[in-house]
Steps between C-alpha positions, in 0.01 A plus 500: 500500500580137576723433800674160529609346831751223432606215723857552621750250359829581672625258768391567861236751392160450662364853470252636246461850355129542575255385764122466470471833682726688257335326203169643612656846530666476158165415347367807677762703313353374173750221431423144386700249705603148394685268736702193403374181664646444848695828486418572864472148636834494684402827670163349602293689241279262302372529145147505641585806711634683195190409301277625780689831484424529129812360333502253213709186559699373200701177468853625432730802483488528120120525504508750786752727327335484156359843424590634845601863511640456850676205665559499876778286646677455831842407362652570159395270216719202426694512175555208267813360667345498849181304441183579305559819300240727655588790271379290207147535641507880508395694193680809377372807682405310817563679828685280749506591870685307769814474711727475197838559672622696195825624653611143563360354176586732215477219244134462595443871444649470152263208438202716600620753246528244221151374585361852465372516859434789732622390842487635853727374782328536835829491694582840347208677669652823637517536877258792527193542721252478213641164392497326839187300416679364190833418665542127435844486659357619830192279495699186418796581727265552792380141475853373433619653827215337689558160339877517562442498876264204475754313286768576759276376780434179306874425479598625846516225761411727790209724593474872418351644824634476851311228687503456877407145597528275804782320320696819441508815289527497121692811385360708212649466154719781370413613147712737290331651192744637244337766287200691637301563185143378463599132536733570789249707697235231460754237609578707809131536586431129447800386704398736780147358497650155546690622805856528370760761597553682171773724365539639149729704280474703181717754319214750475480736798126565452404150615671517841190642666274249322709209625498631856125571486445127440691415815827395335855625561663683210855389417709725273818703478357851507736745329478764224482244220219319678302824522514538118434136413161522332393593146220741422283202409537345843748228403827422672818624333803279452738587784873569482748218576609686813148519641431141404808391698385685813146372467627146438700508823195611701282248320745218566488565875119520492459180297693292754222557753205420271284190456328608179603738223266623229667683211296722267747736329454561127627767261275545191657359185810367676618190678406484867774629734679248721407568862583171673836350410606139549712605799192658658305179445776302669477731803130425555368258759417145388133477404478861385296586191554745214209585267635669186224694325748627241598153378334555160744784429811318618430506872612710795694195619727320252420165664127526425373280218209602281190293559660289773529464877856394582718462808854636506730545801213393727272777369182445297482729195153548352493609136142443392415614148224757452409552863190718433358207304517294820210721619333472161142597584577827674793579272272460197228712658741787572672477163166489317391818680830665405427416136141619522609835642757533222236421238294797611779718354474324163125453448323796341182561698306614193604254230577207735812445288863527605679832482872527573574846638877532521465839670400304812820420688369162616413393145826634363709343776363150440479505120771270361401457133239684297377352172816292482742784577710490820426832665603475866804724561690227686454256212464693176800487261708815488397740224 
């Protein structure tokens, strides 16, 4: 079975779907790996390193995909109107695996169907213990939370830790992390390492102890609705308008005292919720910084601008695109391992071919199209 690793073509994407280490392991599974020239260069993985691991380097995406039974990607392929039509390279029956964002891009899913592809969306990995090693959202969000603090520090005109000098004392920065999922918890830990006073909030009651264990103060309106504010899959539920009003009032008072805010709140398949209003921004101290990790889904602050760092009302708003890609080497390494672990569910140990077992809840949960038919329950047309 030939496996193709293509160079990513979407803007601001520096990651790659395989590393020399995972190439070596895929070959150990009985797969033949081809890598498009310079596919890993922006993540600091050279063609020579892939060759040393046993991969064959080919000059372009079309050559790499020709005859490939499996194509591994980081982001979804570009369609004809967006740039080079990457689907044109993929033959009917090809298995495509990547972060396809199918809930947000249903037209793409229909295109996979017309092309006769079998496709798996790694964002749909179920939140179960057995799938933790395949959870791309967690691996990438972890690095995004870390990088968000560094980006905040780069824009902030003061120091993070308290410093006592002969010339006077420098007070510690106050950092408020909004949303204590994987990205938020890593942001808390990173800001604490840099010496900041950190507080955080989240609508899920289960994370209160995690936040406090990292040395941060938990900020939330704790009532009956708060105690029920988590889905079985570990995601935050959308809260009622009444709760949102109470939480907004508490948040507004908290924000006035902060130097840095990092927002991380996302709801799968929906626009990001607004957490920091324009009035809240106006209440912040001059020189404060907001890093909006949800900017790609509309932003947790309506003043954030995708792909830009802007100043409004004396506050710097950081809206970098594709934050995990700003740590491209490690983000690629983690993502590639996620893919490798997922592949072990698909590769038949005896035949070395691919076998799609839809009785496996991980396989079934990520399967978007099969032989050109849209099969995922959230996307399939009604009978």
